[in-house]
Amino acid sequence: MKPTDFPRISRVWSSELNTAAQTFPELLERVSARVTPEAGLSGRAFGFYDESDASIGLSPRLEAEPIHRIEGIVRHELGHACDLLFHPDLGDAK
């Protein structure tokens, strides 16, 4: 799936990543996002953070959700990324 297929998700991702990068500038180089069915096609699953490649997976169904939900999911997953990339000493206390 191409990011251009999901303009609302792409717009929110770019905005939220730039906001988070004001505090954690390295995020711009270290974290990526992709829209993938693996992030959830039903229920409460809308996204995940994958430690193995520092990527965030976002559900394609987010494209049809309200902007505030897209923002919340992206912020939540960026929070996991920041915890695991910049505070790995937290261990299980994530």
JSON list of N, CA, C and O in Angstrom, two decimals, residues 3 5 7 36 48 53-54 59 70 77 83 85 89:
[
{"chain": "A", "resi": 3, "resn": "PRO", "atom": "N", "xyz": [1.63, 5.28, 0.60]},
{"chain": "A", "resi": 3, "resn": "PRO", "atom": "CA", "xyz": [1.16, 6.36, 1.48]},
{"chain": "A", "resi": 3, "resn": "PRO", "atom": "C", "xyz": [0.17, 7.30, 0.78]},
{"chain": "A", "resi": 3, "resn": "PRO", "atom": "O", "xyz": [-0.73, 7.83, 1.41]},
{"chain": "A", "resi": 5, "resn": "ASP", "atom": "N", "xyz": [-2.15, 6.55, -1.05]},
{"chain": "A", "resi": 5, "resn": "ASP", "atom": "CA", "xyz": [-3.49, 5.96, -1.00]},
{"chain": "A", "resi": 5, "resn": "ASP", "atom": "C", "xyz": [-4.22, 6.37, 0.27]},
{"chain": "A", "resi": 5, "resn": "ASP", "atom": "O", "xyz": [-5.42, 6.14, 0.40]},
{"chain": "A", "resi": 7, "resn": "PRO", "atom": "N", "xyz": [-4.24, 9.73, 2.17]},
{"chain": "A", "resi": 7, "resn": "PRO", "atom": "CA", "xyz": [-3.81, 11.13, 2.38]},
{"chain": "A", "resi": 7, "resn": "PRO", "atom": "C", "xyz": [-4.07, 11.65, 3.78]},
{"chain": "A", "resi": 7, "resn": "PRO", "atom": "O", "xyz": [-3.25, 12.42, 4.32]},
{"chain": "A", "resi": 36, "resn": "THR", "atom": "N", "xyz": [-0.74, -0.83, 7.00]},
{"chain": "A", "resi": 36, "resn": "THR", "atom": "CA", "xyz": [-0.74, -2.27, 6.79]},
{"chain": "A", "resi": 36, "resn": "THR", "atom": "C", "xyz": [-1.94, -2.93, 7.46]},
{"chain": "A", "resi": 36, "resn": "THR", "atom": "O", "xyz": [-2.30, -2.54, 8.59]},
{"chain": "A", "resi": 48, "resn": "PHE", "atom": "N", "xyz": [0.53, -0.38, 15.78]},
{"chain": "A", "resi": 48, "resn": "PHE", "atom": "CA", "xyz": [1.54, -1.05, 16.60]},
{"chain": "A", "resi": 48, "resn": "PHE", "atom": "C", "xyz": [2.89, -0.42, 16.33]},
{"chain": "A", "resi": 48, "resn": "PHE", "atom": "O", "xyz": [3.10, 0.24, 15.31]},
{"chain": "A", "resi": 53, "resn": "ASP", "atom": "N", "xyz": [12.41, -3.01, 13.63]},
{"chain": "A", "resi": 53, "resn": "ASP", "atom": "CA", "xyz": [12.85, -2.10, 12.57]},
{"chain": "A", "resi": 53, "resn": "ASP", "atom": "C", "xyz": [12.43, -0.65, 12.83]},
{"chain": "A", "resi": 53, "resn": "ASP", "atom": "O", "xyz": [12.47, 0.19, 11.95]},
{"chain": "A", "resi": 54, "resn": "ALA", "atom": "N", "xyz": [12.04, -0.36, 14.07]},
{"chain": "A", "resi": 54, "resn": "ALA", "atom": "CA", "xyz": [11.63, 0.99, 14.49]},
{"chain": "A", "resi": 54, "resn": "ALA", "atom": "C", "xyz": [10.58, 1.57, 13.53]},
{"chain": "A", "resi": 54, "resn": "ALA", "atom": "O", "xyz": [10.68, 2.70, 13.07]},
{"chain": "A", "resi": 59, "resn": "SER", "atom": "N", "xyz": [-3.35, 0.96, 10.74]},
{"chain": "A", "resi": 59, "resn": "SER", "atom": "CA", "xyz": [-4.43, 0.27, 10.05]},
{"chain": "A", "resi": 59, "resn": "SER", "atom": "C", "xyz": [-4.98, 1.12, 8.90]},
{"chain": "A", "resi": 59, "resn": "SER", "atom": "O", "xyz": [-5.20, 2.32, 9.06]},
{"chain": "A", "resi": 70, "resn": "ILE", "atom": "N", "xyz": [-7.14, 9.41, 14.50]},
{"chain": "A", "resi": 70, "resn": "ILE", "atom": "CA", "xyz": [-5.86, 9.20, 13.80]},
{"chain": "A", "resi": 70, "resn": "ILE", "atom": "C", "xyz": [-4.73, 9.83, 14.61]},
{"chain": "A", "resi": 70, "resn": "ILE", "atom": "O", "xyz": [-3.69, 9.22, 14.84]},
{"chain": "A", "resi": 77, "resn": "GLU", "atom": "N", "xyz": [1.47, 5.52, 19.36]},
{"chain": "A", "resi": 77, "resn": "GLU", "atom": "CA", "xyz": [2.56, 4.70, 18.82]},
{"chain": "A", "resi": 77, "resn": "GLU", "atom": "C", "xyz": [3.89, 5.43, 18.84]},
{"chain": "A", "resi": 77, "resn": "GLU", "atom": "O", "xyz": [4.93, 4.83, 19.10]},
{"chain": "A", "resi": 83, "resn": "ASP", "atom": "N", "xyz": [9.72, 5.82, 24.04]},
{"chain": "A", "resi": 83, "resn": "ASP", "atom": "CA", "xyz": [10.09, 5.02, 25.21]},
{"chain": "A", "resi": 83, "resn": "ASP", "atom": "C", "xyz": [11.18, 4.02, 24.88]},
{"chain": "A", "resi": 83, "resn": "ASP", "atom": "O", "xyz": [12.19, 3.92, 25.59]},
{"chain": "A", "resi": 85, "resn": "LEU", "atom": "N", "xyz": [13.16, 3.74, 22.12]},
{"chain": "A", "resi": 85, "resn": "LEU", "atom": "CA", "xyz": [14.39, 4.23, 21.48]},
{"chain": "A", "resi": 85, "resn": "LEU", "atom": "C", "xyz": [15.23, 5.10, 22.41]},
{"chain": "A", "resi": 85, "resn": "LEU", "atom": "O", "xyz": [16.46, 5.04, 22.38]},
{"chain": "A", "resi": 89, "resn": "ASP", "atom": "N", "xyz": [15.98, 1.82, 29.27]},
{"chain": "A", "resi": 89, "resn": "ASP", "atom": "CA", "xyz": [16.19, 1.39, 30.65]},
{"chain": "A", "resi": 89, "resn": "ASP", "atom": "C", "xyz": [14.87, 1.23, 31.42]},
{"chain": "A", "resi": 89, "resn": "ASP", "atom": "O", "xyz": [14.86, 0.71, 32.54]}
]
